Every structure is written in structure tokens, then in C-alpha cells.
Tab-separated table of C-alpha atoms and ligand atoms in Angstrom:
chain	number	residue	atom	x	y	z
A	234	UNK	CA	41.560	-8.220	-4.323
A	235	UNK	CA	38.801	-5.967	-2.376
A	236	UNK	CA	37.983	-7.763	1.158
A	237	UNK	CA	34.371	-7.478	0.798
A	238	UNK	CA	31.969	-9.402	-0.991
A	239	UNK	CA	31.302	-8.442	-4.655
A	240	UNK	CA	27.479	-8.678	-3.485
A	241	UNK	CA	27.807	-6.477	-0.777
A	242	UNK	CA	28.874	-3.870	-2.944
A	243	UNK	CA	25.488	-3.979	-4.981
A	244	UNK	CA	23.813	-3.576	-1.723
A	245	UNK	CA	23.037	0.013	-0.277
A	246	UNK	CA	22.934	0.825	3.517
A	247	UNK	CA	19.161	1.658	4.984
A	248	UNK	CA	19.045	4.989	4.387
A	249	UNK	CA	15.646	5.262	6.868
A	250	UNK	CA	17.883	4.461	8.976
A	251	UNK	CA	20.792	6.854	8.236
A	252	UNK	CA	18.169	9.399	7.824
A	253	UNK	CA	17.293	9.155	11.611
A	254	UNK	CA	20.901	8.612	12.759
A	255	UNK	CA	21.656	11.543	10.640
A	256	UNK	CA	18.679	14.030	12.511
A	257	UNK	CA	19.760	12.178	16.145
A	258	UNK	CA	23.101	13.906	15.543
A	259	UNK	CA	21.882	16.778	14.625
A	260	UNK	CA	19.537	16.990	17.812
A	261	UNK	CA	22.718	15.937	19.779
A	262	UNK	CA	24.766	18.599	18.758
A	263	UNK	CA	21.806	20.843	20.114
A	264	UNK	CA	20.717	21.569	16.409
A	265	UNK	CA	16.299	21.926	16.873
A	266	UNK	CA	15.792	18.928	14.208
A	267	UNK	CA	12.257	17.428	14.035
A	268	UNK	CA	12.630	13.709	12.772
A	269	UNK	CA	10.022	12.096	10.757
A	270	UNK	CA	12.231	9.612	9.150
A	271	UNK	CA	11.395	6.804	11.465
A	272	UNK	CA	9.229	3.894	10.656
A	273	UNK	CA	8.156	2.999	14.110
A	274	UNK	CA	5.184	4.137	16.522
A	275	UNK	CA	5.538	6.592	19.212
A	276	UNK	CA	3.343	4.333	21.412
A	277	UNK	CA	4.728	2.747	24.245
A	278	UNK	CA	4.319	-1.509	24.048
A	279	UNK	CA	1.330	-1.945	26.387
A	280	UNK	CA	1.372	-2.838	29.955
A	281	UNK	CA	0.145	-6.363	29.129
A	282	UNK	CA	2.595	-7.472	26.870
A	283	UNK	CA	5.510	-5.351	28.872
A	284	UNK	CA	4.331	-8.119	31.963
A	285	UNK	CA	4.166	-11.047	30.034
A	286	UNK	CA	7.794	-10.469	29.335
A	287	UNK	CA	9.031	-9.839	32.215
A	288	UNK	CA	6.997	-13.023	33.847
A	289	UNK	CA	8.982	-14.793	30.866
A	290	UNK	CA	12.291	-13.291	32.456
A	291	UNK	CA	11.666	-14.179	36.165
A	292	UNK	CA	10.098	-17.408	35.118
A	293	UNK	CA	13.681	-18.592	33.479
A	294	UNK	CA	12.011	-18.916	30.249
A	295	UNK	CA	15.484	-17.741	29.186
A	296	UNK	CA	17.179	-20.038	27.479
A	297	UNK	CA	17.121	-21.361	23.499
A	298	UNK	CA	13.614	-22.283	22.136
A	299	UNK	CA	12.750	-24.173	18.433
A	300	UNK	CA	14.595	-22.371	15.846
A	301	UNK	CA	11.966	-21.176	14.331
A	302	UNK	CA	9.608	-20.441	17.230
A	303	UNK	CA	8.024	-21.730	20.342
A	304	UNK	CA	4.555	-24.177	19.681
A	305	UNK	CA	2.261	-21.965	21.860
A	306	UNK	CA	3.541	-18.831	19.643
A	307	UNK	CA	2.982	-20.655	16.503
A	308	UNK	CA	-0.720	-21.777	18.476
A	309	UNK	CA	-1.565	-17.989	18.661
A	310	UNK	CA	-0.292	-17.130	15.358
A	311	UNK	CA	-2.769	-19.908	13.645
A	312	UNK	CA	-5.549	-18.475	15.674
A	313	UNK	CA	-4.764	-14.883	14.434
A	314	UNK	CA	-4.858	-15.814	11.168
A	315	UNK	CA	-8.071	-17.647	11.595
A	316	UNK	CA	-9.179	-14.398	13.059
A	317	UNK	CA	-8.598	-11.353	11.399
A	318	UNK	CA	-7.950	-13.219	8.091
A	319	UNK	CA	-10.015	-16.725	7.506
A	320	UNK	CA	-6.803	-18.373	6.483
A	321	UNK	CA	-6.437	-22.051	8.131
A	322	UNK	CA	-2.736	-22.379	8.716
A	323	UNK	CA	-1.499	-25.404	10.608
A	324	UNK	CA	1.386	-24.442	13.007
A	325	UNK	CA	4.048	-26.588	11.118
A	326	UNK	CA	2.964	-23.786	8.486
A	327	UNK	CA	4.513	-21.362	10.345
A	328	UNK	CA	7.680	-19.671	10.989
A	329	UNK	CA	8.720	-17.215	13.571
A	330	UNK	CA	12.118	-14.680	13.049
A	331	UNK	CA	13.667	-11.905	14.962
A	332	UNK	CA	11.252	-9.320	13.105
A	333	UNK	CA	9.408	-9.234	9.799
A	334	UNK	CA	12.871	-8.414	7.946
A	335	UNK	CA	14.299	-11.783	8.965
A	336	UNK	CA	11.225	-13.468	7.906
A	337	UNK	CA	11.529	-11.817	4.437
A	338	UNK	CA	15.579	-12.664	4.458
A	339	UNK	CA	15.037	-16.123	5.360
A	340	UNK	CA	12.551	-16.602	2.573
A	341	UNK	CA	14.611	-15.179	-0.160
A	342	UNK	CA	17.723	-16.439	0.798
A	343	UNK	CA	15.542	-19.989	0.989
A	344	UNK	CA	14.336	-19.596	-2.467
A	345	UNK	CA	16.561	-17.427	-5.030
A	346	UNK	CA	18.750	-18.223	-7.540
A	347	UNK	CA	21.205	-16.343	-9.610
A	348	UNK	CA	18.987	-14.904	-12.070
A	349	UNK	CA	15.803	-15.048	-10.463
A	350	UNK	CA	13.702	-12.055	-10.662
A	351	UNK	CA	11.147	-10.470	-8.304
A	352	UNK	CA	8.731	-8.410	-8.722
A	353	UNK	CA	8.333	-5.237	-6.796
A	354	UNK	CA	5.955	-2.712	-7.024
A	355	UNK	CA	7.902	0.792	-6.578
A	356	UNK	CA	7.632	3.110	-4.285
A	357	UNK	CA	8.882	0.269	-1.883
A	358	UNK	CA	9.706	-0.367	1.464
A	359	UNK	CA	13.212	0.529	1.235
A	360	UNK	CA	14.798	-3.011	1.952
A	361	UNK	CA	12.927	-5.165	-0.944
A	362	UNK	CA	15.360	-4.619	-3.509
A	363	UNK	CA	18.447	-5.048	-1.390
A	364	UNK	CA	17.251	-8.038	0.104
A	365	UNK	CA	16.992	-9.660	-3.115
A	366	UNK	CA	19.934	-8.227	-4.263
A	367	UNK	CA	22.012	-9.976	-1.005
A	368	UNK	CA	20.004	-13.587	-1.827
A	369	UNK	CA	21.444	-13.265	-5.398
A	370	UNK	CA	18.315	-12.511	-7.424
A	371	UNK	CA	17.321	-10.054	-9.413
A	372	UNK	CA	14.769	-7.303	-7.893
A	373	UNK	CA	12.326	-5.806	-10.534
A	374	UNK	CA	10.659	-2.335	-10.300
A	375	UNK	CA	7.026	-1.593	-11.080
A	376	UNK	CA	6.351	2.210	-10.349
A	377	UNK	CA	3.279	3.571	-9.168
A	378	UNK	CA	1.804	6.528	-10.613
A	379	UNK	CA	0.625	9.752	-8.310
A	380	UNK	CA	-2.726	9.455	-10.281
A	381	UNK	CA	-3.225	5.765	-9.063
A	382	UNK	CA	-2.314	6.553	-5.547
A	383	UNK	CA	0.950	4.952	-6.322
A	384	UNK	CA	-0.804	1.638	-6.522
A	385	UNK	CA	0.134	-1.183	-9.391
A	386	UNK	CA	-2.153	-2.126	-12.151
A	387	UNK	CA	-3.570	-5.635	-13.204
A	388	UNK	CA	-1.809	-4.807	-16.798
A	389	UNK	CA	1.813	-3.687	-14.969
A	390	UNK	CA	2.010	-6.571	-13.150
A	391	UNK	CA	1.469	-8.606	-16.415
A	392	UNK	CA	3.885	-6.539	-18.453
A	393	UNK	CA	6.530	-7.368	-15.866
A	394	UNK	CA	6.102	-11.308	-15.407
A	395	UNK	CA	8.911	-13.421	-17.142
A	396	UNK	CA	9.501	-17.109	-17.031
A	397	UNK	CA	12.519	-16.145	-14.654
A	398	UNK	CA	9.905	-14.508	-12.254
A	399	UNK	CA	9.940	-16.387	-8.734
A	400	UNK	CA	8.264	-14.330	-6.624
A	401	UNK	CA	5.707	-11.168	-6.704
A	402	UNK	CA	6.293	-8.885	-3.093
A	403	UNK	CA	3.404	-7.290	-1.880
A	404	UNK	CA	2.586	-5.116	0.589
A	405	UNK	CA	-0.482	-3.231	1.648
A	406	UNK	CA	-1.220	-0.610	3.688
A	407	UNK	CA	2.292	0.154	1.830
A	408	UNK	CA	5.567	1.458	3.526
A	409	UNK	CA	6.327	4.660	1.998
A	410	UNK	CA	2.768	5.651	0.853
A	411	UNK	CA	-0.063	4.252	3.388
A	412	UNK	CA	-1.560	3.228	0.278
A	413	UNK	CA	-4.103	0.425	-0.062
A	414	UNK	CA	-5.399	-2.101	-1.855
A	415	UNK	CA	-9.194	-2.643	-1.684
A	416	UNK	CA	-10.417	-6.268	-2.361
A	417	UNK	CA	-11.336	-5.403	-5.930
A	418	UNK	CA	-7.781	-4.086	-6.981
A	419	UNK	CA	-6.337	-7.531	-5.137
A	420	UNK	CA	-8.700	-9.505	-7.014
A	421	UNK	CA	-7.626	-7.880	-10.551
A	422	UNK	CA	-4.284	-8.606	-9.294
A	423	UNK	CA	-4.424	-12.246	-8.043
A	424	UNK	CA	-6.324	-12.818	-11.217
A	425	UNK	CA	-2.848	-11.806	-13.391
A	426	UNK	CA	-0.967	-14.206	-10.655
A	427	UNK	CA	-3.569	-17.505	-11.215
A	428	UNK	CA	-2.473	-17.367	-14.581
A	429	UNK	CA	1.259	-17.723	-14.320
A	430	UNK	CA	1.726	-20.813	-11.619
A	431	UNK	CA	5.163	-20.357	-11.549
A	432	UNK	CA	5.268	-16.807	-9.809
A	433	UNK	CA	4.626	-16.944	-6.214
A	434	UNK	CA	3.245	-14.400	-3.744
A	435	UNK	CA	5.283	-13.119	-0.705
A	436	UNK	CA	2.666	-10.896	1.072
A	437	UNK	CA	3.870	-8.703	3.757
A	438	UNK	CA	0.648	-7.623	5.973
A	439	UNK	CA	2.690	-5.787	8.378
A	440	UNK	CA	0.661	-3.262	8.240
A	441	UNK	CA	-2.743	-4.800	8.324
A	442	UNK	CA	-3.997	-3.025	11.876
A	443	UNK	CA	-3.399	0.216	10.523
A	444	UNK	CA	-6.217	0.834	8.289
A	445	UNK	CA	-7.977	3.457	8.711
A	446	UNK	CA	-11.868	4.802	7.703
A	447	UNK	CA	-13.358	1.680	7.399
A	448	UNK	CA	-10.875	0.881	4.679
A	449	UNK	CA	-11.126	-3.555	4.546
A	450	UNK	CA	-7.574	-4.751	4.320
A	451	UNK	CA	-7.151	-8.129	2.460
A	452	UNK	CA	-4.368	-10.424	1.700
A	453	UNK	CA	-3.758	-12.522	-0.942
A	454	UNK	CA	-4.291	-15.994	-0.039
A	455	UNK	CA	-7.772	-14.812	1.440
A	456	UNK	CA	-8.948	-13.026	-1.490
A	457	UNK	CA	-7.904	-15.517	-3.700
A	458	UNK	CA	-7.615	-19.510	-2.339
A	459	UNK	CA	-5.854	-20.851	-5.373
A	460	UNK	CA	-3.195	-18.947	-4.464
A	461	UNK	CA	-2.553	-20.508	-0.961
A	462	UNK	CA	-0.304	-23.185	-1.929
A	463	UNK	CA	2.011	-20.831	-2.976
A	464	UNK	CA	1.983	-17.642	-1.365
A	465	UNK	CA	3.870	-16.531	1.788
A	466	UNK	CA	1.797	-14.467	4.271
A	467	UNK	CA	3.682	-12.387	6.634
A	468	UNK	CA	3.258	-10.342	9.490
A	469	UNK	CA	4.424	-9.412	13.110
A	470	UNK	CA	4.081	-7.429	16.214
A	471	UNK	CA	6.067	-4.511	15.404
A	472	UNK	CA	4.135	-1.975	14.157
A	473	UNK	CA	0.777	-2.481	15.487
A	474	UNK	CA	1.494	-3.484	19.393
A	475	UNK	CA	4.256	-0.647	19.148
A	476	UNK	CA	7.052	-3.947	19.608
A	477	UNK	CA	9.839	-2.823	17.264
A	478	UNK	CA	12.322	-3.218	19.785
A	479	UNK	CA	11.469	-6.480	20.588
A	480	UNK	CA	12.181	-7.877	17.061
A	481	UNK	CA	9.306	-10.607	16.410
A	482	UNK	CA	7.762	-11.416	12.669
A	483	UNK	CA	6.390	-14.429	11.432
A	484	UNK	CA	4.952	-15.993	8.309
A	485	UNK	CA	2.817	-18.989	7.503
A	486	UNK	CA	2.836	-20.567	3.911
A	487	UNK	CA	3.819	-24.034	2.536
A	488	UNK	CA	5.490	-27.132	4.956
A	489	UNK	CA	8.505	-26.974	2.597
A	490	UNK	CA	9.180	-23.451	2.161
A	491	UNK	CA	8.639	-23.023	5.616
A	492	UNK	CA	10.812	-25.660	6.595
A	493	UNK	CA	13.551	-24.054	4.099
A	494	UNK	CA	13.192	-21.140	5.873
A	495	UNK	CA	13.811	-22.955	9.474
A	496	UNK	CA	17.277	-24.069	7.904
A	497	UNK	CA	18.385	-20.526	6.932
A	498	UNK	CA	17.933	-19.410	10.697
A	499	UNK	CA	19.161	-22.662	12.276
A	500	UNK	CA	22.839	-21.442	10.360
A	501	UNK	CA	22.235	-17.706	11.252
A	502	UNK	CA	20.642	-16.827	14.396
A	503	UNK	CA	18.665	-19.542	15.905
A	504	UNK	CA	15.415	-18.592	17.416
A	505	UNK	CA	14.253	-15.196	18.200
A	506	UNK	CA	14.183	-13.829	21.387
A	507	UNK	CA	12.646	-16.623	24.009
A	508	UNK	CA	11.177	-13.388	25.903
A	509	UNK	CA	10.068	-11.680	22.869
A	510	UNK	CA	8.079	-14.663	22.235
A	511	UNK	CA	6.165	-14.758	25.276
A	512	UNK	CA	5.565	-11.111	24.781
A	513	UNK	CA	4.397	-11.632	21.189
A	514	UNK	CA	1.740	-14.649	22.583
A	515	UNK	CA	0.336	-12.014	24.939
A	516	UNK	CA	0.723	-9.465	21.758
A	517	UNK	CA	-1.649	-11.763	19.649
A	518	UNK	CA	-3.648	-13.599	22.751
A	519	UNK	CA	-4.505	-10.739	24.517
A	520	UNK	CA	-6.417	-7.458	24.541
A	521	UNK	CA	-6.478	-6.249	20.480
A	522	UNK	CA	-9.050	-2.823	21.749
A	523	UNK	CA	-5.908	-0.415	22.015
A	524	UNK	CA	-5.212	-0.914	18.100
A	525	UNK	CA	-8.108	1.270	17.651
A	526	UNK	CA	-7.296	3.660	19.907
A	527	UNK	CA	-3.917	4.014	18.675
A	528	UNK	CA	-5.552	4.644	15.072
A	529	UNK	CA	-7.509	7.027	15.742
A	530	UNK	CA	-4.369	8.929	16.781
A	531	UNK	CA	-2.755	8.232	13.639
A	532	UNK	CA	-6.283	9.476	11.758
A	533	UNK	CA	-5.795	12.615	13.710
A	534	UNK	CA	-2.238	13.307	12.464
A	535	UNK	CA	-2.460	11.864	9.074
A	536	UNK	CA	-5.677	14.152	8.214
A	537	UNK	CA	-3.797	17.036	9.918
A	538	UNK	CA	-0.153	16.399	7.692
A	539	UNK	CA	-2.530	15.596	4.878
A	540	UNK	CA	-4.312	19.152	5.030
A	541	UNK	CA	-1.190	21.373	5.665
A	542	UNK	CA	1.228	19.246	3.128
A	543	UNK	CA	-1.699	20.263	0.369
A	544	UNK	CA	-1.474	24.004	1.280
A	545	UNK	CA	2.904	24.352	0.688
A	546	UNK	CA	3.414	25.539	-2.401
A	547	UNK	CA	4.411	23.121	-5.032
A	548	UNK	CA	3.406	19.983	-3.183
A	549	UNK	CA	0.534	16.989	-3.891
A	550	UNK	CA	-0.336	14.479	-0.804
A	551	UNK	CA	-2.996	12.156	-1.544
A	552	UNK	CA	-4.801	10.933	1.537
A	553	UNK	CA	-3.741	6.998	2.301
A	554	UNK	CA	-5.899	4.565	3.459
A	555	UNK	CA	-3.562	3.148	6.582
A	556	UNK	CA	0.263	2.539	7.735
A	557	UNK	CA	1.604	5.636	9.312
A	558	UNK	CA	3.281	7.419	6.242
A	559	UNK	CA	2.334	9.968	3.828
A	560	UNK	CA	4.240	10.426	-0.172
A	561	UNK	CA	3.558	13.880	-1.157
A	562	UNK	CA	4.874	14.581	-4.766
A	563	UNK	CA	6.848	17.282	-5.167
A	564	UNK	CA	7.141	17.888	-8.723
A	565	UNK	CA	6.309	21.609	-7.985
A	566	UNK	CA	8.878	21.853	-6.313
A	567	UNK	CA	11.532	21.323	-8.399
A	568	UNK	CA	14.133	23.379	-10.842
A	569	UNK	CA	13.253	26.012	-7.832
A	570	UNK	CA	16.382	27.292	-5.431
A	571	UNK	CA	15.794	27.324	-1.373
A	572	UNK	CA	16.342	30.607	0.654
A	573	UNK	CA	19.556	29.231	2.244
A	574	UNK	CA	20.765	29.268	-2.078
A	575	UNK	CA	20.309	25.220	-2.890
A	576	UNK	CA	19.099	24.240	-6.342
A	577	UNK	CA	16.614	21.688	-5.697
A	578	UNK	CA	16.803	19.516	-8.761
A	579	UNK	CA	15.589	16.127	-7.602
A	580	UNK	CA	13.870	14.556	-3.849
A	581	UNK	CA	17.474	13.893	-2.395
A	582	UNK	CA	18.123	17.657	-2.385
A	583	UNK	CA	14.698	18.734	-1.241
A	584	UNK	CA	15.275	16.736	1.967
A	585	UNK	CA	18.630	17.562	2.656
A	586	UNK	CA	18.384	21.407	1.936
A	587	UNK	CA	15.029	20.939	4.439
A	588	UNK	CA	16.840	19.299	7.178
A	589	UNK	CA	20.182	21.624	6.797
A	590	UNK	CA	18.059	24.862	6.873
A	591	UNK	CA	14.676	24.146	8.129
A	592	UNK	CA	15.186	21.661	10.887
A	593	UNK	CA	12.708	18.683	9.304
A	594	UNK	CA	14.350	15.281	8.443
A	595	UNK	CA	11.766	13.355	5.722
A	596	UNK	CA	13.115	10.325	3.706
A	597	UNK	CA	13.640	11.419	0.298
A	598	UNK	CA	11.563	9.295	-2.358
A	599	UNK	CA	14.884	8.357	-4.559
A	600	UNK	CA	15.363	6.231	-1.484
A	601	UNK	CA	11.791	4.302	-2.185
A	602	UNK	CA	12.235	3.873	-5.645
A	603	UNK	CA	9.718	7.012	-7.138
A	604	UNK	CA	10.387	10.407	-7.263
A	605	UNK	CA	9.974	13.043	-6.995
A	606	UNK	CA	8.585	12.482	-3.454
A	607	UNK	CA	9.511	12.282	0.302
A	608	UNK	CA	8.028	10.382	2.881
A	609	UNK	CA	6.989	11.508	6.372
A	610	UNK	CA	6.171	8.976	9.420
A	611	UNK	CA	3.476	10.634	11.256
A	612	UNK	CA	3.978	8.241	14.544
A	613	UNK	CA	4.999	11.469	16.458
A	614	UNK	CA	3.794	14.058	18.300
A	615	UNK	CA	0.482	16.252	17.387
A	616	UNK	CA	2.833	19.055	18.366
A	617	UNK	CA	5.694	17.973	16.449
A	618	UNK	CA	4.047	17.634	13.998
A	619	UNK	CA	2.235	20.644	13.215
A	620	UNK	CA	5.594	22.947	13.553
A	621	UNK	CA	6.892	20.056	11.002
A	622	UNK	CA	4.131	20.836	8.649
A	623	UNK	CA	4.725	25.208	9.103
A	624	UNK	CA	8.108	24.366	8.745
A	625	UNK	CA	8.221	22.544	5.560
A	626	UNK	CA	5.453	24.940	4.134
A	627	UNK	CA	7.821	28.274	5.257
A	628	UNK	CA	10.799	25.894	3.307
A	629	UNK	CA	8.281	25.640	0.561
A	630	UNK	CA	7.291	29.265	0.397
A	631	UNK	CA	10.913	30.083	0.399
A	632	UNK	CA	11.732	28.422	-3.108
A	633	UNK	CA	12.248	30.677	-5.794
B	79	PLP	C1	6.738	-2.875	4.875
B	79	PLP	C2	7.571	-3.367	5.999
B	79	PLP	N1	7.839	-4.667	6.070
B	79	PLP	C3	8.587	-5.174	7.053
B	79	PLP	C4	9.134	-4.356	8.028
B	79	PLP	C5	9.992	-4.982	9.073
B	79	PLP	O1	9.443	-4.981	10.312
B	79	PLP	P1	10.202	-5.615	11.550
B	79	PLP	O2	10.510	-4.481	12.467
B	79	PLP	O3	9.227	-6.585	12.142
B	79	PLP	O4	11.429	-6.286	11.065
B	79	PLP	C6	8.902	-2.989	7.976
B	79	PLP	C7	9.519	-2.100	8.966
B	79	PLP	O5	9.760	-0.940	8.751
B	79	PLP	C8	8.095	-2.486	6.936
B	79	PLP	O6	7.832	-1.179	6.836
């Protein structure tokens, strides 16, 4: 009998992650390998945040907290919702994990039975699927289409509903395209969801700060209230206070699903970090004015990746509204053989005959769910970059 779970086997390791491990090797063996595989920013956390942590640390604010979060956390997380999102929350509404990921875990693992399917629009972030897959449910693709700015349709989303459909995962600005939503292409979507009560919404916002010319992020439960008693709204510091480290995500939604959730955690981990969760209060509390200074880094590059993507030959990058990721297609691409004598017949071997001979490591789109694509993480270097972008247009030029 094999020692490991049959349900591990259906489940597939990160491969953002091995993608990075994979060009930190590289670099290590003194191979020049630019990496623009990771999800996270290049920013440092801020000074602010950095202090209230280490006040938390000399304080002896070291020790276990609630399972699911301290009350002054769950305080500032309320207040941020009332903030940036008019959504009144209540802090027994609320649930604090190590990271959004947990947050997402605890809430499938809370909720799914065998046979339960959810709904998830494709390209996705690549842990969706596998996530459901680990709960015991049963993830369901919805792809995207290039000429849609890989965004869903109204009529998809419909087309894909069944009586076994628990829950509907969305998530914009989107991990791998930067796409998103504007209120009216919510709307037509909340308006397919208020007609099927028994689907509910898991809405991950992670990347609501980075959103970028003027573009109005919006999240379910705000754009449409009759959806609040059963939707899931989650967020966290990671990504826009540059925190990934620090592992903090929360979620607020119903008393009993978040109470569910609290049980999951109080069998696996406990609470998050006690110092994380000062950090985070100071995260949400304190100065928000760096966000847009951060962005209009992240403008910078993605116009700059945007422009020079367009110009290799055989490749199509449509210009995302936020996050910190670009999709170019690369349909051109494709049937074509590399200088260093690799057929490229699908995304997989476009990114691994550009990292082997040109020195860039992308995430291959196979990996997201749609191809043919890769996605690059801009959250580096201006520099970096631009010899990124010449070096994936000379790999380009090259095919034959
Ligand atoms: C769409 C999306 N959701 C959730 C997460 C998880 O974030 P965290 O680092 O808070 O676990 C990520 C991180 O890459 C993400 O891209």
C-alpha cells in the first residue's frame, strides 16, 4: 500500500514556487538568471510596521493569542473594511490566519464535501484548484479568453453552475493576469450569483491596493448586498504593505462560517504570529500614503514590460488594470524551434528553453490553467527588468 495519501497524489507542488527555487539555483551556481517568477514585492515592509513589531517583541507580546486573531486586529480589520470598502463587518465576523492561503484553506476545508464543486475562473492563481482538490471537492475551470482580457463572462459563469456548486472563487486585480473587474462586469456577474442561492462567493481582494490608472476596484458583497450573507471577503497585508514574510490574511463573512473556520486552525496551527499581528494593526492603522507611491513604481514597470513584451516577435500582452503581473499570449510563438535547437510546442517549453538559454525565469501559463501564456512579476528592478524584456525579445527573435 503507497504511504501517502491517495489525495495528496491529486495535488501538484507550487510550481511559482519551484520556478523561483529553480532560478535561485541557477543564480547560485553563478549562472546570470533574472527571476520574475515571484509573486511578492521588492519593497521593503515600512519602517512603521517593522517598529510596531519589534515593540510587540520587547513588549513580551510573545506568547499564544485567540486562535483566530487578536480583538484589536480584528478592531482594525472592521475599520478597513468600513474604509476602503463600505462593508459593516462586526469583529466576531472575522477571522485572522497565517496569510491569505490559510484563510482560503481554512474555508474550504470548513465547507467541502466529496463532490462539491467550485467554480474557478482560469487563468488562476496557481493554488485554487489544489486547494480544493486537498479539502476533497471538486475544482471547476472557466477559461478566460485573450480577447476578454482573460476575464469571465456573465453567460460562463451560468453555463458552469450545477446544483453541486458550493462556492464561486474570485479574485480581482487577478494573480496571473493583473486583470480587473470594473463594477459593471461584477454587477453582470453577481447578478448570475443572486439567482442561484445555493452558490456562495469566496472573494479574494488581495490585490485590491494595486490598482492602477484610476481603475475602481470592487468586491462582491459591496457591489451587490444580497450577496453578503453568503460571501467570504478576503484579504491581507502581504502584497500591498510588502509583508509576505510575515504571513498575515484575514477574512470577514458569516458568524458560522467564520466560526467553522476558527475550528480548522484551532486543530492545525493555532493563531498566527502574535508579532505579525501587531505589525498587521500598524499595517491597517497606520500611514496607507506609501501604497501609492509604491504603485506608481509598479505603473512604471508594468507600462515599460507592457511596451517591450508587444515588440518580441510572436507575442500579445494586454495592458492590466493592477496586481503586479503581466499574461502575454504566445500563440506566435509556437510550432517555432529556439536558437539553442528546442521545439517550442506548448508554454512549459517556452519558459524552460528561456531560462536554460536566455537567463529569464517566467511561470509558464500551463501552470495557471490557460495557455499558451507565461506570466512575469514585475515587483523587481527597473534595471532588471528592462535586460529581462531585451532578453526575452533576442529569445523571441531567435525562433525559427
Ligand atoms: C491571488 C492570491 N491570493 C492569495 C495569495 C496568498 O497570499 P498570502 O501570502 O497572504 O498567503 C496570493 C499570493 O501569492 C495570491 O496571489
Amino acid at each position: 500500500m503507497p504511504f501517502l495519501s491517495e489525495t495528496l497524489s491529486r495535488v501538484k507542488p507550487s510550481p511559482t514556487i519551484a520556478v523561483t527555487n529553480k532560478a535561485r539555483e541557477l543564480k547560485a551556481a553563478g549562472k546570470d538568471v533574472i527571476g520574475l517568477g515571484a509573486g511578492e514585492p521588492d519593497f521593503d515592509t515600512p519602517e512603521n510596521i517593522k517598529a510596531a513589531g519589534i515593540r510587540a517583541i520587547e513588549d513580551g507580546k510573545t506568547k499564544y493569542t485567540a486562535v483566530d486573531g487578536l480583538p484589536e486586529l480584528k478592531e482594525a480589520i472592521c475599520a478597513k473594511f468600513k474604509r476602503d470598502n463600505n462593508l459593516d463587518y462586526t469583529p466576531a465576523q472575522v477571522s485572522v490566519s497565517g496569510g491569505g492561503k490559510q484563510v482560503l484553506y481554512n474555508a474550504l476545508v470548513a465547507t467541502l464535501n466529496e463532490g462539491d464543486e467550485v467554480i474557478i475562473p482560469a487563468p488562476y492563481w496557481v493554488s485554487y484548484p489544489d486547494m480544493v482538490l486537498l479539502a476533497g471537492g471538486t475544482p471547476v475551470a472557466i477559461e478566460g479568453t485573450l480577447e476578454n482580457a482573460f476575464k469571465i463572462t456573465a453567460d460562463q459563469l451560468e453555463a458552469a453552475i450545477t446544483p453541486k456548486t458550493k462556492w464561486f472563487i474570485f479574485n480581482s486585480p487577478s494573480n496571473p493576469t493583473g486583470a480587473g473587474y470594473s463594477k459593471a462586469e461584477l454587477k453582470a456577474l453577481t447578478d448570475v450569483l443572486m439567482k442561484h442561492p445555493h452558490v456562495w462567493v469566496m472573494s479574494d481582494d488581495m490585490y485590491e491596493h494595486l490598482a492602477f490608472d484610476g481603475f475602481e476596484f470592487c468586491t462582491p458583497a459591496e457591489i451587490e448586498p444580497g450577496l453578503y450573507e453568503r460571501t467570504l471577503t478576503v484579504n491581507g497585508v502581504s502584497k500591498a504593505y510588502a509583508m509576505t514574510g510575515w504571513r498575515i490574511g484575514y477574512a470577514a463573512g458569516p458568524v458560522a462560517l467564520i466560526n467553522a473556520m476558527c475550528k480548522v486552525q484551532s486543530q492545525s496551527t493555532s493563531n498566527p504570529c502574535s508579532i505579525s499581528q501587531y505589525a498587521a494593526i500598524e499595517a491597517l492603522n497606520g500611514p496607507q500614503d506609501f501604497i501609492a507611491e509604491n504603485n506608481k513604481a509598479f505603473v512604471r514597470r508594468r507600462n515599460m514590460v507592457v511596451e517591450m513584451l508587444n515588440v518580441a516577435e510572436g507575442i500579445t500582452c494586454p495592458t492590466p488594470e493592477g496586481a503586479f503581473y503581466v499574461y502575454p499570449d504566445i500563440s506566435g510563438c509556437l510550432g517555432k524551434t529556439s536558437a539553442g535547437g528546442t521545439k517550442i510546442d506548448n508554454d512549459e517549453d517556452f519558459a524552460s528553453a528561456l531560462l536554460e538559454e536566455n537567463g529569464v525565469a517566467v511561470v509558464f501559463g500551463a501552470a495557471f490553467g490557460l495557455s499558451p501564456n507565461f506570466r512575469v512579476s514585475y515587483a523587481t528592478s527597473d534595471e532588471a527588468l528592462k535586460e529581462a524584456c531585451t532578453r526575452i525579445q533576442a529569445f523571441c527573435k531567435g525562433l525559427k
